[in-house]
Coordinates of C-alpha atoms and ligand atoms in Angstrom, one line a residue:
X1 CA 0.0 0.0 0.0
X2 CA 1.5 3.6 -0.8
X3 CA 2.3 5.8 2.1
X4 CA 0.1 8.9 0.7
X5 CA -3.0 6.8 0.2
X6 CA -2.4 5.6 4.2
X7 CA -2.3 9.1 5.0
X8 CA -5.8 9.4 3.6
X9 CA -7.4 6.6 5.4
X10 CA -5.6 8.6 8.5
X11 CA -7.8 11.9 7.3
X12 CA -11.2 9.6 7.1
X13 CA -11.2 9.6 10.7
X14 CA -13.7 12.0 12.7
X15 CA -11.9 13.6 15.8
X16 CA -13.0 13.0 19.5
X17 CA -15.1 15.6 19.5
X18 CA -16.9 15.0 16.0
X19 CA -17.2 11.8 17.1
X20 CA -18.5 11.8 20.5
X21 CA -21.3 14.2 18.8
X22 CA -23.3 11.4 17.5
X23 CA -26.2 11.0 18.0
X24 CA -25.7 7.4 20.3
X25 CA -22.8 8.7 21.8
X26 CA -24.5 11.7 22.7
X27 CA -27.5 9.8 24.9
X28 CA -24.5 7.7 26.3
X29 CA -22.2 11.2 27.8
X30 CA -26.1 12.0 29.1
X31 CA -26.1 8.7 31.0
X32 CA -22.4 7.8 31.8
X33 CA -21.1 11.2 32.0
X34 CA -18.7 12.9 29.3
X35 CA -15.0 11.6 30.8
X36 CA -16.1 7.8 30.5
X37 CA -17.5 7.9 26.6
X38 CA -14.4 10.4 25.7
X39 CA -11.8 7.9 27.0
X40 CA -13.7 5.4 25.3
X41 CA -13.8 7.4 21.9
X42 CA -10.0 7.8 22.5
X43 CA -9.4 4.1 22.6
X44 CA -11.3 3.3 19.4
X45 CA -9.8 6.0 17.8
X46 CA -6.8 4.9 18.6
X47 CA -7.4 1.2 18.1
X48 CA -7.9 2.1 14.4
X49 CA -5.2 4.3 13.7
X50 CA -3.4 1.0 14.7
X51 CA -5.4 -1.0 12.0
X52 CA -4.4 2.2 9.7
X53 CA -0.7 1.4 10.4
X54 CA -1.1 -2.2 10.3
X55 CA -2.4 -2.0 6.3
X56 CA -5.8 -3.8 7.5
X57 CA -7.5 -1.3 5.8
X58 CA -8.0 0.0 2.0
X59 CA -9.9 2.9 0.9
X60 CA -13.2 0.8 0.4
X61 CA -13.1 -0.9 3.7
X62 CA -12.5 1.8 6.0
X63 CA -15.6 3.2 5.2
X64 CA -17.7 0.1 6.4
X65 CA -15.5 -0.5 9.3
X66 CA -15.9 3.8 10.3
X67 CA -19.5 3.3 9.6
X68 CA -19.3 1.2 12.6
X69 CA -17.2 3.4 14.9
X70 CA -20.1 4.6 17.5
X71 CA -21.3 1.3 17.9
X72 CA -17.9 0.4 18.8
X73 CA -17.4 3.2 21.5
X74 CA -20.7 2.1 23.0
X75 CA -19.2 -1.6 23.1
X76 CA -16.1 0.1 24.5
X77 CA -18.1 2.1 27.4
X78 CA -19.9 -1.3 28.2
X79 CA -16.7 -3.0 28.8
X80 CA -14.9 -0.7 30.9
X81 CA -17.5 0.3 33.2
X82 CA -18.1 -4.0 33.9
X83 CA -17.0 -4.3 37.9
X84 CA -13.8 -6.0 38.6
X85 CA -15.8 -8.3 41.4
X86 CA -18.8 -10.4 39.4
X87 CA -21.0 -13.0 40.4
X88 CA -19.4 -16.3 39.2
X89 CA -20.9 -19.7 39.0
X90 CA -19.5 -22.3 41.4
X91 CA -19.4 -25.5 39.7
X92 CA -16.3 -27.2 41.8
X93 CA -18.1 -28.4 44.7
X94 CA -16.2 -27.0 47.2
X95 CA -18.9 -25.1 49.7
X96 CA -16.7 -22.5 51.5
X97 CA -14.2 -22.0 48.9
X98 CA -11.9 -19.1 50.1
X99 CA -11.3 -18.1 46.3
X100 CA -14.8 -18.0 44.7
X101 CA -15.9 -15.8 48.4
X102 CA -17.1 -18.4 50.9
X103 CA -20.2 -18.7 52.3
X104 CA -22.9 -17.1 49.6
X105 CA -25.1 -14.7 52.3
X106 CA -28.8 -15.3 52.6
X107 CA -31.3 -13.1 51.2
X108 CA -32.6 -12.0 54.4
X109 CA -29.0 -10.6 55.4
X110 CA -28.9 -8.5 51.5
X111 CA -32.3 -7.3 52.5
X112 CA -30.8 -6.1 56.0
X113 CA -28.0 -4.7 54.3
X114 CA -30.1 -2.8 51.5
X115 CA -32.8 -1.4 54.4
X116 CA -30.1 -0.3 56.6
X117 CA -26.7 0.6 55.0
X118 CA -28.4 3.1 52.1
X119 CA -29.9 5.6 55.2
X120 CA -28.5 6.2 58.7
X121 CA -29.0 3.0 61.4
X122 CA -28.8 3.2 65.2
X123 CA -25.2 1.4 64.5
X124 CA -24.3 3.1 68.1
X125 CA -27.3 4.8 69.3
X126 CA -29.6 3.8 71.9
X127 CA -32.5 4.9 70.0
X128 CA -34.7 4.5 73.5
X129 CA -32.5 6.8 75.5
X130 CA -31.4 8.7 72.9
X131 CA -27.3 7.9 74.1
X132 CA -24.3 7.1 72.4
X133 CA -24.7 2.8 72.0
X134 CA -22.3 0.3 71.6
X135 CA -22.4 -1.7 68.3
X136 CA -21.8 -5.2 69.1
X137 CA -25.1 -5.6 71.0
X138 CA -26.8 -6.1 67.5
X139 CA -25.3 -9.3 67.4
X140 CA -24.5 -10.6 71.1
X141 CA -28.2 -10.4 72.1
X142 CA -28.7 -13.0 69.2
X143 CA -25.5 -15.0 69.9
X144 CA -26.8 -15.2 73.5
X145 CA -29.7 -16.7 72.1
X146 CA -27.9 -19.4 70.5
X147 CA -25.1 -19.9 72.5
X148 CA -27.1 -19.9 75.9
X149 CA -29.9 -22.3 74.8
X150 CA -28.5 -25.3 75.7
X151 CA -26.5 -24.2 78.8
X152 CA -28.0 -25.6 82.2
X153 CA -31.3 -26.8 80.9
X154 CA -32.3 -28.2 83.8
X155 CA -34.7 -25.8 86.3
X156 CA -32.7 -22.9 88.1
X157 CA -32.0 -23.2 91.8
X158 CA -31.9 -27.6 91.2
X159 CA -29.6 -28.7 93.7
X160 CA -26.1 -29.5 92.0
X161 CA -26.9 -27.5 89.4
X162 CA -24.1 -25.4 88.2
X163 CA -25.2 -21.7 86.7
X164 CA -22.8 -21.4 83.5
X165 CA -21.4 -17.7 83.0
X166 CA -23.0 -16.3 80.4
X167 CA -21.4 -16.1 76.9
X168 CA -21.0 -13.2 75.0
X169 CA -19.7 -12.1 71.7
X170 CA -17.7 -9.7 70.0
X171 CA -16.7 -9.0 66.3
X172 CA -13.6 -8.3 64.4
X173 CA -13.0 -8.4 61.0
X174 CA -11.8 -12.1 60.7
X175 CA -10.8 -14.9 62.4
X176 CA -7.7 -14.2 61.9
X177 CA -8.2 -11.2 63.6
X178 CA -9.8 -13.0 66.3
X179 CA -6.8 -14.9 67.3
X180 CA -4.5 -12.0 67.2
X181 CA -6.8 -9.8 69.9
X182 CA -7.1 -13.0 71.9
X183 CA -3.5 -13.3 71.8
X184 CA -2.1 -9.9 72.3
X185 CA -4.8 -9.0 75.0
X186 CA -4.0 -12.0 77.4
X187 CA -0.4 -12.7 76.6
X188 CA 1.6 -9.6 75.7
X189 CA 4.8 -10.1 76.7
X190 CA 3.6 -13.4 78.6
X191 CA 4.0 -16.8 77.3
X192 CA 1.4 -19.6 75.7
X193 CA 1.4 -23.0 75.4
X194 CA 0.3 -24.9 72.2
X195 CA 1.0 -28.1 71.2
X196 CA 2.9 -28.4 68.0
X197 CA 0.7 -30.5 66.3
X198 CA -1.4 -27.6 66.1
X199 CA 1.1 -24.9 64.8
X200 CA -1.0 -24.8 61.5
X201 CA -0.8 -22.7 58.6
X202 CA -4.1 -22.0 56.9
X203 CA -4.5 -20.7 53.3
X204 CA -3.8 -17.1 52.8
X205 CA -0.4 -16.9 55.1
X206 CA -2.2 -17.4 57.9
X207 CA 0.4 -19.1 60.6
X208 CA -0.3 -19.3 63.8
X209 CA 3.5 -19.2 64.9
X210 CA 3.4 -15.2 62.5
X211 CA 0.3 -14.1 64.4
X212 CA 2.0 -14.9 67.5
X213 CA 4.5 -12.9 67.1
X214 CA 2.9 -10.0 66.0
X215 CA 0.5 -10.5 69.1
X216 CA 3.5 -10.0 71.1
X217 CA 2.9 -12.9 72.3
X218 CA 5.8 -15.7 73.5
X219 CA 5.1 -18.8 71.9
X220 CA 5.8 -21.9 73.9
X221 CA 5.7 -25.1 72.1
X222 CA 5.1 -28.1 73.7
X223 CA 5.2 -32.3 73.1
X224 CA 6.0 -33.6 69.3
X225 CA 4.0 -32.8 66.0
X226 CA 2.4 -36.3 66.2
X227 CA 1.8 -36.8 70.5
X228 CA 1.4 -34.4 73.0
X229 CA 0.4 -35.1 76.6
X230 CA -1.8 -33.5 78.9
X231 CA 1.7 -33.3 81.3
X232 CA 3.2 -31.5 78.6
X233 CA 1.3 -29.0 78.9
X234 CA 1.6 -28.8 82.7
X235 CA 4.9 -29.0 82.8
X236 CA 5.3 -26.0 80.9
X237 CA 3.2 -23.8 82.8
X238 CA 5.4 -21.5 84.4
X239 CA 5.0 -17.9 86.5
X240 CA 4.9 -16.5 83.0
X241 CA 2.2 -18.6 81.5
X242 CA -1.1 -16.5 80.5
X243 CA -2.8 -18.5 77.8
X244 CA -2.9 -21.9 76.6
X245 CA -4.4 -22.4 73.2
X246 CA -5.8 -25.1 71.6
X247 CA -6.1 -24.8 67.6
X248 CA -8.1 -27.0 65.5
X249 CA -6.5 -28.5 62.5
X250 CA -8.3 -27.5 59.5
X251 CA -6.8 -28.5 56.6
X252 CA -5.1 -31.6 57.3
X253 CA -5.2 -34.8 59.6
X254 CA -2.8 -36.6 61.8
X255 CA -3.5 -40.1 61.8
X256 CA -1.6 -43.5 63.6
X257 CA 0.7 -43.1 66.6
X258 CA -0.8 -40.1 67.8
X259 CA -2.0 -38.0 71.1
X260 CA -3.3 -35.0 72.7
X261 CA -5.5 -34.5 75.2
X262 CA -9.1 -34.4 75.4
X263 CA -10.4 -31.3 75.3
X264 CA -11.9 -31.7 79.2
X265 CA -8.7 -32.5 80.4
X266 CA -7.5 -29.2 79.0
X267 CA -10.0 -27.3 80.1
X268 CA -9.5 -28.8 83.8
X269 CA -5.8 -28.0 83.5
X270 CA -6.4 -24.9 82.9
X271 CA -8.7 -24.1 85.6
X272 CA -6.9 -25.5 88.3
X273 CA -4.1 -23.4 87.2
X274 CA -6.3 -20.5 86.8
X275 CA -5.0 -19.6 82.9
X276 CA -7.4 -18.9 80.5
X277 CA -7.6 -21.6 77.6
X278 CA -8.6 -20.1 74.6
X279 CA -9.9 -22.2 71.3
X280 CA -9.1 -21.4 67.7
X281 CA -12.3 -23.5 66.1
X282 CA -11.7 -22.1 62.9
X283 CA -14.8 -22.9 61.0
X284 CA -16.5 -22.9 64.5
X285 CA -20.2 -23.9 63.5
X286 CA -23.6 -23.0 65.4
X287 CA -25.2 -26.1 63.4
X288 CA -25.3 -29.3 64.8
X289 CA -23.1 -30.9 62.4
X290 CA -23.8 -34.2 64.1
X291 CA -27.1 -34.3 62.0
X292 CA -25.9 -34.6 58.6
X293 CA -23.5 -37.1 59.2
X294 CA -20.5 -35.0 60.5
X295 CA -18.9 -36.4 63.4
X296 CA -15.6 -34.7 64.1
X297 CA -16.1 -30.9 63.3
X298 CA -16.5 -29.6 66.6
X299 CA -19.2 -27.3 66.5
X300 CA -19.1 -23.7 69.2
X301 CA -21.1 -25.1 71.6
X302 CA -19.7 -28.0 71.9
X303 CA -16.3 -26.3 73.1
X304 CA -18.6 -23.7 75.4
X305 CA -20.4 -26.3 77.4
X306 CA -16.8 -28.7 77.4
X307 CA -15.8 -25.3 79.2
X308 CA -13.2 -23.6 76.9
X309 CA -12.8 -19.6 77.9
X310 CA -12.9 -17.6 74.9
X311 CA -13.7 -19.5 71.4
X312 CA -12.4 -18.0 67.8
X313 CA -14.4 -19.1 64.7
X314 CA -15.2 -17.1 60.9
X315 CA -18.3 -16.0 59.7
X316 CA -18.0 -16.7 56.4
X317 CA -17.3 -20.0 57.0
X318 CA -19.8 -23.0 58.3
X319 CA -21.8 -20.5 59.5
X320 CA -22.5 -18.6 56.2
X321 CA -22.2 -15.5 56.8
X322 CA -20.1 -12.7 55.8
X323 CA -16.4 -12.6 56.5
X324 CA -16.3 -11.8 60.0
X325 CA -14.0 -12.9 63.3
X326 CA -16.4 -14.0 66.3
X327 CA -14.7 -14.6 69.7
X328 CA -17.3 -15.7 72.0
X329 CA -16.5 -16.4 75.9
X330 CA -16.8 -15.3 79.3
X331 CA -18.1 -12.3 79.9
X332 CA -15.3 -10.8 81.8
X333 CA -12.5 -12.1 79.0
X334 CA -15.0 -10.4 76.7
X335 CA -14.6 -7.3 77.7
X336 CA -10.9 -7.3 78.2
X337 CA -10.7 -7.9 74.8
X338 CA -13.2 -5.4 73.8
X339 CA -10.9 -2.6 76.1
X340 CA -8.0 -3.4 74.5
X341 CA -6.9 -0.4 71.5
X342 CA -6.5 -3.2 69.1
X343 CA -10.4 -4.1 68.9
X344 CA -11.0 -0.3 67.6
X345 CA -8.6 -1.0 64.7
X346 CA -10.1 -4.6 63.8
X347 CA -14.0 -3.5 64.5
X348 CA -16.2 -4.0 61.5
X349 CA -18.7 -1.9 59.8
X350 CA -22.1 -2.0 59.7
X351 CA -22.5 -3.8 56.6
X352 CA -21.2 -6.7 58.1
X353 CA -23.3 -6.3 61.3
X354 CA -26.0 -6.2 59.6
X355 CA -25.7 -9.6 57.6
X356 CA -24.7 -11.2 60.3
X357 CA -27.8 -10.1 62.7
X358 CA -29.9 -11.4 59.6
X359 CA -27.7 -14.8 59.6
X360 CA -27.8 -15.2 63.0
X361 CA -31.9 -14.6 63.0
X362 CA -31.8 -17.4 60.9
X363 CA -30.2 -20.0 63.4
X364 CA -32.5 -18.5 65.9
X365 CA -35.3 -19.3 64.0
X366 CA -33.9 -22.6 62.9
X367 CA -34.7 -22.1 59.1
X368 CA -31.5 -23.7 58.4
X369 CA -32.4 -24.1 55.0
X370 CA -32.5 -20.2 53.9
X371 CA -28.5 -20.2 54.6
X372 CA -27.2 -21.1 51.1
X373 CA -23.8 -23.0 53.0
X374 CA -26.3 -25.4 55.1
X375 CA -28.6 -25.9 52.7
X376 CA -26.0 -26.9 50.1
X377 CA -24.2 -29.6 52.5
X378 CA -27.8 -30.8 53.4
X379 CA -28.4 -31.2 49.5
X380 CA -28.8 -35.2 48.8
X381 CA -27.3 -37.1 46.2
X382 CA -30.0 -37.9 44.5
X383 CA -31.3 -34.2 44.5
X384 CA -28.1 -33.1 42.7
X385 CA -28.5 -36.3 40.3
X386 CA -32.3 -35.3 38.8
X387 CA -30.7 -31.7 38.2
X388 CA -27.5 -33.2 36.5
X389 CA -29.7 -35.4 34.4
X390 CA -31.8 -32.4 33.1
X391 CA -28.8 -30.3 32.1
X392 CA -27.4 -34.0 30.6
X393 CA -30.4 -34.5 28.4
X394 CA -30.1 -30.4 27.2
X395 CA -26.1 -30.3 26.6
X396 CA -25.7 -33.7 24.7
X397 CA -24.7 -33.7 21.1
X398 CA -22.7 -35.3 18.3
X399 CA -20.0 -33.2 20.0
X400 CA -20.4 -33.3 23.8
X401 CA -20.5 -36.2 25.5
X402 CA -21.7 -35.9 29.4
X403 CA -21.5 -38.9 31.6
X404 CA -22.9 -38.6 35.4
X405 CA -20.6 -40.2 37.3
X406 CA -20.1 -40.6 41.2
X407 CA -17.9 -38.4 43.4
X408 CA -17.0 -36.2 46.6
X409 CA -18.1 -32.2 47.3
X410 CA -16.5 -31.1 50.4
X411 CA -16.8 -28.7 52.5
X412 CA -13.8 -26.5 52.2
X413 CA -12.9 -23.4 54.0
X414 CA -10.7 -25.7 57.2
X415 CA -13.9 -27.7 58.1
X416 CA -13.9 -31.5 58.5
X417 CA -10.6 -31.9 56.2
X418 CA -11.6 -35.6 56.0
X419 CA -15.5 -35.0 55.8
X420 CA -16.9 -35.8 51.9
X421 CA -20.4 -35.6 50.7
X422 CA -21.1 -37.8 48.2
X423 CA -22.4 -36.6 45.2
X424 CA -23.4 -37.2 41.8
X425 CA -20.8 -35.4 39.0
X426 CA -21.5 -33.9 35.5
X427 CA -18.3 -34.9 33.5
X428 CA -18.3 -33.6 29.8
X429 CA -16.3 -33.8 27.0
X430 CA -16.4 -31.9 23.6
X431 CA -14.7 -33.2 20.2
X432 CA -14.1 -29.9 19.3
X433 CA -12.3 -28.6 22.5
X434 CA -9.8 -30.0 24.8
X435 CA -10.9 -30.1 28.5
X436 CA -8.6 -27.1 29.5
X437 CA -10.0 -25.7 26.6
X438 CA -13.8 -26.6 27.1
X439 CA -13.2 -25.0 31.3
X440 CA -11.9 -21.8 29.9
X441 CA -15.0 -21.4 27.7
X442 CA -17.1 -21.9 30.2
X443 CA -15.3 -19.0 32.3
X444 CA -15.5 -16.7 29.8
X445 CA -19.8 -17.3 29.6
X446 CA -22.0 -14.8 31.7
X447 CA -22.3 -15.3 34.6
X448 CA -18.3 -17.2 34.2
X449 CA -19.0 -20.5 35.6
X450 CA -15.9 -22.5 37.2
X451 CA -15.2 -26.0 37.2
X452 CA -12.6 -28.7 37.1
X453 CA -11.1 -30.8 35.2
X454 CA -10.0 -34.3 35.7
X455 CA -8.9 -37.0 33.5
X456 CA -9.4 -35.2 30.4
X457 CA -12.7 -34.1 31.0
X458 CA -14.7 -31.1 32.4
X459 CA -16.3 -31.7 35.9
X460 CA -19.3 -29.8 37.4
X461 CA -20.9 -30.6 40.7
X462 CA -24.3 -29.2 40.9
X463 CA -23.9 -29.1 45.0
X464 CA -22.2 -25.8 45.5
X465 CA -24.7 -24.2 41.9
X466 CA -28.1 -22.4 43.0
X467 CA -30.8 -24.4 41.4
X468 CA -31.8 -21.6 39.4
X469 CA -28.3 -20.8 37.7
X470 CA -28.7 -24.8 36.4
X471 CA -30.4 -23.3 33.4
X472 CA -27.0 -20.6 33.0
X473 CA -24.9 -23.8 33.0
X474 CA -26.6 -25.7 29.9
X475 CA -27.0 -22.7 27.9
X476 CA -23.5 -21.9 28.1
X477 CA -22.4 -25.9 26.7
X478 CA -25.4 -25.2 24.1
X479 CA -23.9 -21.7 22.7
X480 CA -20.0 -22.6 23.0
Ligands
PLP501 C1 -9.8 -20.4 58.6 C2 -9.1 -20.4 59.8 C3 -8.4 -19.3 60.3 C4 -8.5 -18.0 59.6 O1 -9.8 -17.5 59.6 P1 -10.2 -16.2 58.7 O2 -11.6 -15.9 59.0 O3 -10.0 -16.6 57.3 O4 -9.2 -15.1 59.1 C5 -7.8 -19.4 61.5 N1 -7.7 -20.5 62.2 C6 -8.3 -21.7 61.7 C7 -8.1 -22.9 62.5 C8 -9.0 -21.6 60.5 O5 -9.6 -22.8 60.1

């Protein structure tokens, strides 16, 4: 192509501000403001300038393609006001998976959110008196609920019977968080005691031995990473001791020759010695796990009624809500830990209080089933299997094969490592697309939906997908 006829496609091109004049692009600056849709013009512009230089163009085609040019800032304006953070669909059958968000919130804590976070909320204001409140009682008036139900059920004033302290509960922003208030308000400068088959690392850099020492805290290890002794633990305890912790595993098990004490045992120790003992659960659930099959995720109150001081669980984990840190104990550890300057720098906002209040309303009212995380791990088998067979009998075609074949969801997020629930798989396979191939397709569909792959084949477990994104799901294998 000669150089002077290039410089004459160059010419064909409006300028911004011709451009942004038409008529389209004119309704579009009236709706998404004139600094969006002129960047936008600028990047199309630009873009074919490029084309220009790269000799894609002759003097016949440019003036189809320029005929097009609005049309392709309005594309361009669409793209670049899309949000960063998108709904995805999650097809991997992990429940609480730390990557896709965790727990999905119920629609009674969105509502919450929408009624309250738009206006002004009594967040800390005692709308009776008219005072400067405290935030947390949103919350610990409904944690109380749950977490005192069960505690000395038989008649007040029996003899023998034993009045528990009452439990309350305070917020941070995650567990994480949760651990390192616990931490720096007992131990600063003092020393605790954990075992060291429980110096765990959880995803996301959290180590227990790191947020030790930025508690300030003096980490005392004691017995082996496979056995430790209730007398290791006593023997340690020294004039400096101020906390012994107990940490729950997580992500991992230790299995054959091993050892540690039962919880009562520790919790004994500890008050004969007069330390607090303090319990990082984790996951920490409010559900009795018990009831679906789970035996060996301890649930809150379980350690609260075994006696444990101060317990440490998410709330975007088992108990689906949003990412919060609860630490729920004695009243009087409570509100050390609600004194000390770090809980002002951790505290969360009212967005959060308010999904959890709705969350926790929930487990109040026992409608376990309107909390997307319990409602997903109560899901049976054969529920997920009449789904998978409708989006089967859609999706098949000369080119895609889908078998249903038997596997695991779990429940992810450090819960019950060990704990699968058997479900029933879509595994697909195109002859047009590899399987990396086929998964990548499917991410790039709207909503993105994400899957595995394994053996050569695209897997998609309907467990961890609302029932009424199943539709999304076949749609996107029908239009690849
Ligand atoms: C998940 C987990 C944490 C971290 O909780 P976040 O809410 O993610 O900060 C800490 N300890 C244990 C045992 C966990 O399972």
């Amino acid at each position: 192509m000669k150089v002077d006829s290039k410089s004459d496609l160059y010419r064909k091109l409006p300028s911004v501000d011709e451009l942004i004049r038409e008529a389209p692009l004119s309704q579009l600056i009236a709706r998404e403001g004139p600094v969006v849709v002129t960047a936008a013009a600028r990047t199309v512009l630009s873009r074919f300038r490029d084309s220009i230089a790269g000799g894609e163009f002759d003097e016949e085609s440019i003036v189809h393609a320029l005929s097009g040019l609005a049309a392709n800032v309005v594309e361009e304006v669409r793209q670049a006001s899309k949000y960063s953070l998108r709904l995805v669909i999650n097809a991997t059958g992990v429940i609480l998976h730390t990557n896709l968000g965790r727990s999905p919130l119920t629609s009674g804590a969105l509502e919450h959110i929408r009624n309250t976070a738009g206006g002004y909320s009594n967040l800390e204001f005692d709308i009776e008196s008219g005072e400067r409140g405290k935030r947390d009682v949103h919350v610990d008036r409904l944690f109380r609920k749950i977490l005192n139900a069960r505690v000395g059920t038989a008649a007040p004033g029996c003899p023998g019977e034993q009045s528990s302290p009452e439990v309350s509960t305070i917020v941070v922003n995650n567990n994480a968080a949760a651990v390192l208030l616990a931490l720096n308000t007992f131990a600063e400068g003092a020393e605790v005691i954990v075992s060291r088959g429980e110096l765990v690392e959880i995803g996301g850099s959290f180590r227990i031995p790191d947020v030790m020492a930025k508690s300030h805290a003096i980490l005392r290890e004691v017995g082996t990473t496979n056995r430790t002794a209730l007398s290791d633990y006593e023997s340690a305890i020294n004039s400096n001791t101020k906390l012994l912790l107990r940490v729950h595993r997580s992500n991992f098990e230790i299995t054959g020759f091993t050892q540690r004490p039962q919880l009562e045992e520790l919790v004994n120790l500890a008050r004969r010695r007069n330390i607090p003992l303090v319990e990082d659960l984790g996951s920490g659930s409010l559900f009795d796990l018990h009831s679906i099959g789970l035996r060996d995720e301890p649930g809150v109150l379980d350690s609260i009624h075994a006696g444990v001081d101060v317990v440490t669980y998410s709330g975007d984990k088992l108990l689906g809500g949003p990412q919060a840190g609860l630490l729920s104990g004695s009243r009087d550890l409570i509100s050390k830990m609600r004194a000390n300057s770090l809980f002002r720098a951790l505290r969360v906002d009212k967005l959060t209080y308010a999904a959890l209040e709705a969350t926790l309303q929930a487990y109040v009212k026992q409608d376990y089933d309107s909390i997307p995380a319990l409602r997903m791990m109560r899901l049976s088998k054969d529920e997920i299997r009449v789904r998978a067979e409708k989006i089967a009998g859609k999706v098949r075609s000369p080119q895609i094969s889908v078998d249903l074949i038997d596997g695991d969801s779990v429940i992810g997020g450090g819960a019950a490592p060990s704990a699968v629930l058997p479900t029933c798989l879509l595994a697909v396979a195109s002859s047009d697309f590899s399987a990396d191939e086929l998964a990548a397709r499917l991410r790039k569909s709207d909503p993105p939906i994400i899957s595995r792959v394994q053996e050569d084949r695209v897997v998609l477990d309907l467990r961890t997908v609302f029932h009424e994104q199943d539709d999304s799901i076949a749609n996107a294998f029908m239009n690849l």
